[in-house]
Short mmCIF file of C-alpha atoms and ligand atoms in Angstrom, two decimals:
data_model
loop_
_atom_site.label_atom_id
_atom_site.label_comp_id
_atom_site.label_asym_id
_atom_site.label_seq_id
_atom_site.Cartn_x
_atom_site.Cartn_y
_atom_site.Cartn_z
CA THR A 58 0.00 0.00 0.00
CA PHE A 59 1.01 3.59 -0.64
CA ASP A 60 0.76 6.84 1.28
CA LEU A 61 -0.69 9.25 -1.27
CA GLY A 62 -1.39 11.88 1.33
CA GLY A 63 -5.13 11.33 1.68
CA GLY A 64 -4.98 10.20 5.30
CA ASN A 65 -5.45 6.52 4.36
CA MET A 66 -3.01 4.04 2.98
CA SER A 67 -4.06 3.31 -0.60
CA SER A 68 -3.73 0.13 -2.58
CA GLY A 69 -2.29 0.61 -6.04
CA LEU A 70 0.54 -0.65 -8.23
CA GLY A 71 4.11 0.57 -7.94
CA TYR A 72 7.50 0.11 -9.54
CA ASN A 73 9.77 -1.11 -6.71
CA GLY A 74 6.91 -0.36 -4.35
CA GLN A 75 6.73 3.34 -5.19
CA ILE A 76 4.15 5.65 -6.80
CA PRO A 77 5.49 7.11 -8.96
CA GLY A 78 8.36 4.70 -9.52
CA PRO A 79 11.96 5.72 -8.81
CA THR A 80 13.32 8.55 -10.96
CA LEU A 81 15.96 6.90 -13.14
CA GLN A 82 18.95 8.88 -14.38
CA ALA A 83 21.58 8.20 -17.01
CA ARG A 84 23.91 10.15 -19.28
CA THR A 85 24.18 10.24 -23.03
CA GLY A 86 26.54 7.44 -24.05
CA ASP A 87 25.73 5.26 -21.03
CA GLN A 88 24.72 1.65 -21.43
CA VAL A 89 21.54 0.97 -19.44
CA THR A 90 20.58 -2.44 -18.07
CA ILE A 91 17.29 -2.95 -16.31
CA GLU A 92 15.54 -6.11 -15.16
CA LEU A 93 11.77 -6.20 -15.08
CA TYR A 94 9.85 -8.72 -12.98
CA ASN A 95 6.10 -9.04 -13.28
CA GLY A 96 4.58 -9.13 -9.80
CA LEU A 97 1.13 -8.17 -11.06
CA THR A 98 -1.85 -10.44 -11.67
CA GLN A 99 -1.89 -9.55 -15.39
CA PRO A 100 0.60 -9.47 -18.23
CA THR A 101 2.80 -6.39 -18.40
CA ILE A 102 5.82 -4.86 -20.10
CA THR A 103 7.52 -1.52 -19.48
CA HIS A 104 7.99 0.99 -22.29
CA TRP A 105 10.58 3.79 -22.12
CA HIS A 106 8.53 6.60 -23.59
CA GLY A 107 10.85 8.99 -25.44
CA MET A 108 13.84 6.67 -25.41
CA ILE A 109 15.36 5.96 -28.82
CA VAL A 110 15.96 2.22 -28.67
CA ASP A 111 15.39 -0.84 -30.82
CA ASP A 112 12.30 -3.03 -30.59
CA VAL A 113 13.56 -5.55 -28.01
CA ASN A 114 14.28 -2.65 -25.67
CA ASP A 115 11.31 -0.45 -26.54
CA GLY A 116 8.84 -2.44 -24.45
CA GLY A 117 6.00 -2.40 -26.96
CA PRO A 118 2.81 -4.45 -26.53
CA GLU A 119 4.14 -7.53 -28.33
CA LEU A 120 6.67 -8.02 -25.51
CA ALA A 121 4.13 -8.28 -22.67
CA PHE A 122 4.78 -11.29 -20.44
CA ASP A 123 2.87 -13.20 -17.81
CA PRO A 124 2.46 -12.62 -14.08
CA GLY A 125 5.13 -14.21 -11.95
CA LYS A 126 7.58 -14.22 -14.85
CA GLY A 127 10.79 -12.34 -15.46
CA PRO A 128 13.22 -10.91 -15.57
CA TYR A 129 12.81 -9.25 -18.91
CA ARG A 130 16.27 -7.84 -19.50
CA TYR A 131 16.68 -4.44 -21.13
CA ASP A 132 20.13 -3.50 -22.34
CA PHE A 133 20.47 -0.37 -24.45
CA PRO A 134 22.76 2.59 -25.06
CA ILE A 135 21.54 6.16 -24.56
CA VAL A 136 21.95 7.65 -28.03
CA GLN A 137 20.05 10.89 -27.51
CA ARG A 138 20.53 14.30 -25.88
CA ALA A 139 19.47 15.33 -22.39
CA ALA A 140 15.70 15.10 -21.80
CA MET A 141 13.16 13.80 -19.33
CA ASN A 142 11.39 10.68 -20.48
CA TRP A 143 8.66 8.56 -18.98
CA TYR A 144 8.42 4.87 -18.26
CA HIS A 145 5.12 3.10 -18.00
CA PRO A 146 3.46 -0.25 -18.82
CA HIS A 147 2.37 -1.01 -22.38
CA PRO A 148 0.46 -4.35 -22.46
CA HIS A 149 -2.35 -4.11 -24.98
CA MET A 150 -5.76 -3.37 -23.42
CA LEU A 151 -4.25 -3.10 -19.92
CA THR A 152 -2.09 0.03 -20.19
CA GLY A 153 -4.79 2.41 -18.94
CA GLU A 154 -5.48 0.39 -15.82
CA GLN A 155 -1.84 -0.24 -14.90
CA VAL A 156 -0.79 3.39 -15.39
CA ASN A 157 -3.85 4.64 -13.55
CA LEU A 158 -3.16 2.41 -10.57
CA GLY A 159 0.31 3.88 -10.23
CA LEU A 160 2.83 2.32 -12.60
CA ALA A 161 4.80 5.23 -14.05
CA GLY A 162 8.04 7.07 -13.44
CA ALA A 163 10.47 9.61 -14.86
CA PHE A 164 13.73 8.78 -16.63
CA ILE A 165 16.13 11.71 -16.82
CA ILE A 166 18.94 11.82 -19.35
CA ARG A 167 21.82 14.24 -18.76
CA ASP A 168 24.54 15.43 -21.12
CA ASP A 169 27.51 17.80 -21.28
CA GLU A 170 25.66 20.44 -23.29
CA GLU A 171 23.02 20.76 -20.59
CA ASP A 172 25.60 20.69 -17.77
CA MET A 173 27.31 23.74 -19.25
CA LEU A 174 24.17 25.82 -18.71
CA ASN A 175 24.42 25.43 -14.91
CA LEU A 176 20.65 25.15 -14.64
CA PRO A 177 19.08 24.99 -11.16
CA SER A 178 19.95 21.56 -9.77
CA GLY A 179 19.76 19.51 -6.60
CA ASN A 180 16.82 20.75 -4.53
CA TYR A 181 16.20 23.39 -7.17
CA GLU A 182 15.43 20.89 -9.92
CA VAL A 183 12.09 19.19 -9.34
CA PRO A 184 10.40 16.59 -11.54
CA LEU A 185 6.61 16.91 -11.36
CA VAL A 186 4.53 14.00 -12.61
CA ILE A 187 1.02 15.43 -12.84
CA ARG A 188 -2.15 13.37 -13.25
CA ASP A 189 -5.66 12.87 -11.98
CA ALA A 190 -6.96 9.96 -9.90
CA ASN A 191 -10.06 8.43 -8.34
CA PHE A 192 -10.37 6.64 -5.04
CA ASP A 193 -12.83 4.14 -3.61
CA LYS A 194 -14.42 4.61 -0.17
CA GLN A 195 -11.42 3.03 1.53
CA GLY A 196 -9.08 5.44 -0.21
CA ASN A 197 -7.67 2.92 -2.69
CA LEU A 198 -6.81 4.01 -6.21
CA LYS A 199 -9.74 3.14 -8.43
CA TYR A 200 -9.77 2.81 -12.21
CA ASN A 201 -13.23 3.53 -13.56
CA PRO A 202 -12.65 4.30 -17.25
CA ARG A 203 -15.05 5.63 -19.82
CA SER A 204 -14.54 5.13 -23.52
CA SER A 205 -14.13 8.90 -23.83
CA GLY A 206 -11.23 8.66 -21.36
CA PHE A 207 -10.68 8.30 -17.63
CA VAL A 208 -11.71 11.38 -15.65
CA GLY A 209 -10.29 11.63 -12.12
CA LYS A 210 -11.73 13.81 -9.41
CA HIS A 211 -8.42 14.53 -7.70
CA ALA A 212 -5.05 15.88 -8.72
CA LEU A 213 -2.10 13.64 -7.89
CA VAL A 214 1.37 15.18 -8.26
CA ASN A 215 4.35 12.90 -7.71
CA GLY A 216 1.90 10.48 -6.13
CA THR A 217 0.67 13.07 -3.61
CA LEU A 218 -2.72 14.66 -3.05
CA ASP A 219 -2.49 18.38 -2.16
CA ALA A 220 1.20 18.55 -3.07
CA LYS A 221 3.19 21.30 -1.35
CA LEU A 222 6.76 22.48 -1.73
CA ASP A 223 8.74 24.96 0.35
CA VAL A 224 10.78 27.16 -1.95
CA ASP A 225 13.81 29.34 -1.37
CA SER A 226 14.17 32.82 -2.89
CA GLY A 227 15.48 31.97 -6.32
CA SER A 228 14.80 30.05 -9.51
CA TYR A 229 13.52 26.50 -9.75
CA ARG A 230 13.63 24.14 -12.68
CA PHE A 231 10.41 22.13 -12.94
CA ARG A 232 10.39 19.16 -15.24
CA VAL A 233 6.73 18.48 -15.75
CA LEU A 234 5.38 15.26 -17.21
CA CYS A 235 1.70 14.92 -18.00
CA GLY A 236 1.07 11.39 -16.73
CA SER A 237 -2.72 11.37 -16.80
CA ASN A 238 -4.69 8.74 -18.71
CA ALA A 239 -6.71 11.27 -20.67
CA ARG A 240 -6.91 14.65 -18.95
CA VAL A 241 -5.41 17.72 -20.62
CA PHE A 242 -3.99 20.43 -18.35
CA ASP A 243 -3.65 24.17 -18.91
CA LEU A 244 -0.89 25.09 -16.52
CA MET A 245 -0.52 28.56 -15.07
CA MET A 246 0.75 30.17 -11.90
CA SER A 247 -1.97 31.41 -9.52
CA ASP A 248 -0.62 34.95 -9.55
CA GLY A 249 0.02 34.96 -13.28
CA ARG A 250 3.80 34.88 -12.93
CA GLN A 251 5.78 33.73 -15.90
CA PHE A 252 7.30 30.45 -16.88
CA SER A 253 10.59 30.57 -18.71
CA LEU A 254 10.13 27.59 -21.02
CA ILE A 255 13.47 25.98 -21.82
CA GLY A 256 12.63 22.49 -23.04
CA ASN A 257 10.06 19.85 -23.86
CA ASP A 258 9.78 16.16 -24.84
CA GLY A 259 13.09 15.90 -26.65
CA GLY A 260 15.18 18.24 -24.48
CA LEU A 261 16.24 21.86 -24.68
CA LEU A 262 14.66 24.40 -27.01
CA THR A 263 16.91 26.72 -29.02
CA SER A 264 16.17 29.62 -26.66
CA PRO A 265 14.06 30.29 -23.59
CA VAL A 266 10.51 31.53 -24.21
CA THR A 267 8.41 33.45 -21.69
CA VAL A 268 4.93 31.97 -21.42
CA TYR A 269 2.08 32.35 -18.94
CA GLN A 270 0.04 29.28 -19.82
CA ILE A 271 1.07 25.86 -21.11
CA THR A 272 -1.20 23.13 -22.44
CA MET A 273 -0.10 19.56 -21.69
CA SER A 274 -1.72 16.33 -22.86
CA PRO A 275 -0.84 12.77 -21.79
CA GLY A 276 2.75 11.91 -22.64
CA GLU A 277 4.00 15.49 -23.12
CA ARG A 278 6.84 16.96 -21.05
CA ILE A 279 7.93 20.54 -20.44
CA ASP A 280 10.99 22.01 -18.77
CA VAL A 281 10.38 25.42 -17.16
CA LEU A 282 12.13 27.87 -14.86
CA VAL A 283 10.05 29.71 -12.29
CA ASP A 284 11.50 32.59 -10.29
CA PHE A 285 10.42 32.77 -6.65
CA SER A 286 12.96 35.38 -5.58
CA ASP A 287 10.14 37.78 -4.61
CA LEU A 288 8.50 35.30 -2.19
CA GLY A 289 8.92 36.25 1.45
CA PRO A 290 8.71 33.69 4.26
CA GLY A 291 5.20 32.23 4.32
CA ASP A 292 4.16 33.76 0.99
CA LYS A 293 2.23 31.31 -1.14
CA VAL A 294 1.69 30.83 -4.83
CA SER A 295 0.53 27.75 -6.70
CA LEU A 296 0.84 25.93 -9.94
CA GLN A 297 -2.72 25.58 -11.19
CA ASP A 298 -4.66 23.85 -13.90
CA GLU A 299 -6.91 26.41 -15.48
CA ARG A 300 -9.32 23.80 -16.89
CA SER A 301 -10.18 22.05 -13.63
CA GLU A 302 -9.26 25.03 -11.44
CA TRP A 303 -7.16 22.68 -9.35
CA ASP A 304 -4.13 23.72 -7.38
CA LEU A 305 -1.55 21.17 -8.48
CA VAL A 306 1.31 22.27 -6.24
CA GLU A 307 1.31 24.93 -3.54
CA PHE A 308 4.63 26.70 -3.09
CA GLU A 309 5.47 28.45 0.15
CA GLY A 310 8.43 30.79 0.51
CA THR A 311 11.05 29.98 3.15
CA GLY A 312 12.79 33.33 2.90
CA ALA A 313 16.14 31.56 2.60
CA ALA A 314 18.49 32.59 -0.18
CA GLY A 315 18.16 30.40 -3.26
CA TYR A 316 19.80 30.09 -6.66
CA ASN A 317 19.43 33.10 -8.91
CA TYR A 318 19.43 32.11 -12.52
CA THR A 319 18.40 33.55 -15.84
CA ALA A 320 18.46 31.25 -18.81
CA ALA A 321 21.04 32.07 -21.44
CA SER A 322 20.13 32.40 -25.07
CA PRO A 323 20.75 30.40 -27.16
CA LEU A 324 20.27 27.28 -25.04
CA SER A 325 20.97 24.76 -27.73
CA SER A 326 20.84 24.33 -31.46
CA ILE A 327 18.26 22.36 -33.34
CA THR A 328 18.61 21.66 -37.03
CA PRO A 329 15.25 21.88 -38.77
CA LEU A 330 14.39 18.68 -40.62
CA THR A 331 13.87 19.13 -44.31
CA GLY A 332 11.61 16.74 -46.11
CA PRO A 333 8.85 16.39 -48.65
CA SER A 334 6.42 19.31 -48.94
CA THR A 335 3.36 17.07 -49.25
CA PRO A 336 2.40 14.34 -46.77
CA THR A 337 4.17 11.01 -47.16
CA ARG A 338 1.42 9.40 -45.04
CA THR A 339 -1.87 10.45 -43.49
CA PHE A 340 -3.21 9.06 -40.23
CA SER A 341 -6.84 9.68 -39.38
CA PHE A 342 -7.76 9.15 -35.73
CA ASP A 343 -11.26 7.77 -36.08
CA GLY A 344 -13.89 7.32 -33.42
CA MET A 345 -12.37 6.15 -30.17
CA ASN A 346 -10.54 3.07 -31.34
CA ARG A 347 -9.25 3.25 -34.91
CA ILE A 348 -6.48 4.74 -37.01
CA ASN A 349 -7.28 4.97 -40.73
CA GLY A 350 -10.39 2.90 -40.07
CA GLN A 351 -8.53 0.01 -38.44
CA GLU A 352 -8.34 -1.19 -34.88
CA TYR A 353 -4.93 -2.28 -33.62
CA ASP A 354 -4.02 -5.88 -34.38
CA ILE A 355 -0.87 -7.03 -32.63
CA ASN A 356 -0.12 -9.36 -35.57
CA ARG A 357 -0.63 -6.88 -38.40
CA ILE A 358 2.07 -4.50 -39.62
CA ASP A 359 0.30 -1.42 -40.91
CA PHE A 360 3.11 0.32 -42.75
CA THR A 361 6.86 0.33 -43.36
CA VAL A 362 9.05 3.45 -43.14
CA PRO A 363 12.49 3.66 -44.74
CA VAL A 364 15.30 4.22 -42.23
CA ASP A 365 17.24 7.53 -42.28
CA THR A 366 14.63 9.18 -44.48
CA THR A 367 12.63 12.24 -43.48
CA GLU A 368 8.90 11.84 -44.02
CA ARG A 369 6.01 14.25 -43.60
CA TRP A 370 3.10 12.81 -41.67
CA LEU A 371 -0.36 14.34 -41.48
CA PHE A 372 -2.61 13.63 -38.48
CA THR A 373 -6.36 14.24 -38.85
CA THR A 374 -9.37 13.43 -36.72
CA GLY A 375 -13.05 12.88 -37.18
CA GLY A 376 -13.80 13.94 -33.59
CA ASN A 377 -13.62 12.42 -30.09
CA ALA A 378 -10.48 14.43 -29.35
CA PRO A 379 -8.25 15.12 -27.58
CA HIS A 380 -5.96 12.63 -29.29
CA PRO A 381 -2.38 13.08 -28.08
CA VAL A 382 -0.51 11.46 -30.96
CA HIS A 383 2.60 9.57 -29.87
CA VAL A 384 5.15 7.80 -32.05
CA HIS A 385 7.75 5.35 -30.72
CA GLY A 386 11.29 5.23 -32.05
CA ALA A 387 11.92 8.83 -33.13
CA TYR A 388 11.50 12.45 -32.17
CA TYR A 389 9.77 14.67 -34.68
CA GLN A 390 9.29 18.34 -35.49
CA VAL A 391 5.78 19.74 -35.61
CA VAL A 392 5.45 21.92 -38.69
CA SER A 393 1.82 23.04 -38.79
CA ARG A 394 -1.60 22.90 -37.20
CA LYS A 395 -4.59 23.86 -39.32
CA GLY A 396 -8.18 24.15 -38.13
CA GLY A 397 -9.21 24.13 -34.47
CA ARG A 398 -6.64 26.15 -32.52
CA ASN A 399 -4.92 26.86 -35.84
CA ALA A 400 -1.54 27.63 -34.27
CA LEU A 401 1.65 26.07 -32.99
CA TYR A 402 2.73 26.87 -29.47
CA PRO A 403 6.19 27.50 -27.97
CA TRP A 404 6.06 24.13 -26.16
CA GLU A 405 5.63 22.42 -29.54
CA MET A 406 8.92 23.67 -30.97
CA GLY A 407 12.08 21.60 -30.96
CA TRP A 408 11.84 17.82 -30.69
CA LYS A 409 8.55 16.16 -29.78
CA ASP A 410 7.31 12.60 -29.38
CA THR A 411 3.70 13.46 -28.51
CA VAL A 412 1.53 16.19 -30.04
CA LEU A 413 -2.00 17.16 -29.13
CA LEU A 414 -4.60 16.78 -31.86
CA GLU A 415 -7.90 18.47 -30.96
CA ASP A 416 -11.19 18.24 -32.84
CA GLN A 417 -11.14 19.92 -36.27
CA GLU A 418 -7.35 19.97 -36.31
CA GLU A 419 -4.84 18.76 -38.85
CA VAL A 420 -1.28 18.54 -37.63
CA GLU A 421 1.77 17.94 -39.81
CA ILE A 422 5.12 16.69 -38.57
CA LEU A 423 8.50 15.86 -40.07
CA ILE A 424 9.96 12.62 -38.74
CA ARG A 425 13.05 10.54 -39.36
CA PHE A 426 13.93 7.15 -37.85
CA SER A 427 17.50 6.03 -37.32
CA ILE A 428 17.07 2.46 -36.04
CA PRO A 429 15.66 -0.39 -38.16
CA SER A 430 13.06 -1.79 -35.82
CA HIS A 431 9.43 -2.56 -35.09
CA TYR A 432 7.42 0.13 -33.27
CA VAL A 433 3.92 1.33 -32.53
CA MET A 434 2.27 4.72 -32.83
CA HIS A 435 -0.91 5.51 -30.99
CA CYS A 436 -3.28 7.90 -29.33
CA HIS A 437 -1.91 8.48 -25.81
CA LYS A 438 -5.36 8.87 -24.33
CA LEU A 439 -4.90 5.49 -22.75
CA GLU A 440 -8.52 4.42 -23.08
CA HIS A 441 -8.39 5.05 -26.83
CA GLU A 442 -5.08 3.22 -27.05
CA ASP A 443 -6.43 0.23 -25.13
CA MET A 444 -9.50 0.07 -27.38
CA GLY A 445 -7.27 -0.10 -30.44
CA MET A 446 -6.27 3.41 -31.56
CA MET A 447 -2.77 2.14 -32.25
CA ALA A 448 -0.80 0.92 -35.28
CA ASN A 449 2.21 -1.33 -35.74
CA PHE A 450 4.92 -0.29 -38.13
CA VAL A 451 8.36 -1.33 -39.22
CA VAL A 452 11.42 0.81 -39.94
CA ALA A 453 13.58 -0.89 -42.53
CU1 LIG B 57 3.94 6.53 -23.49
CU2 LIG B 57 3.43 3.89 -26.50
O1 LIG B 57 3.71 5.20 -25.00
CU1 LIG B 58 6.35 5.81 -26.19
CU1 LIG B 59 -7.64 9.35 -28.98
#
């Protein structure tokens, strides 16, 4: 059982007995070995969301194995830049339940380029895994999905209800991961203070961008600096979700001196992908369970992509959004959004692995795979994914 801060011990599912699971850290160039044992009562497999690895290490649905079995041995090199990724289960039709009951964690990659920026670190660098949750009368985590997506009544941040953090007078680096099943958040600070946005799914942006509101859908990550140097002892300000009007984290000033930091510009360099000017492929997210009219079939390969070749993909929807579109095996660049919100946002620049597709929208990306492998792409609203809004593909 887990102490989620509600006054009761809650039953749930944890990696190494923790909700969220331990924050893993590695550096670019490291070789990572991990052993996974299945102590659940259902099949499972762990996927390293955002990690560029081959199929035996990706943890896709075809690798799910039975309760009581293991270890499944992962052994892969880190071949990408600094970023914060996400690990979570990926067994077909069971992902939503297992994630909702607590199986998820952050995986931070570091590199020399990021180190040189001297970003806030130690106590001043805080991963925030944000999600919603429901509880039964005994206070146990409860998964009660709807086909339109799980809706939780409570905010759970780093596995804690009513999360609070004491902050010193200085800058903090918050590495936020949207780990909900289906809920989309519009983050803002309660007093309207700014976020200095420095990174997202695939690591640093080219330069910091000042924003006051950030939309995050399941699977997306953002990296922001928030300056609390004006907070006196006992002063409070919170990170809120504008949609639900929830306080996600309440910050209280300690009055102690902190780390004063202003992000340098440029932060990093990102080479724009160049590729075809018309879509190589179109993916229509149909209903609540199909892509291009087809439900996921674990034994059917839906398409093959040439390795080391930039393609332009177009995502469209017939409704039932939000559909956070996630692709395994590569980061991509979002090049346009037409219809609906009809704009790209600062948190969609740089390298992405998940992009939010709302009703009426058409989103184009440029994508290039570097590892010949077998992957999936899917809607990251986990209830849609579990019902079949997922496709198998091969990179060859
Ligand atoms: Cu977050 Cu297919 O994954
Ligand atoms: Cu993934
Ligand atoms: Cu969807």
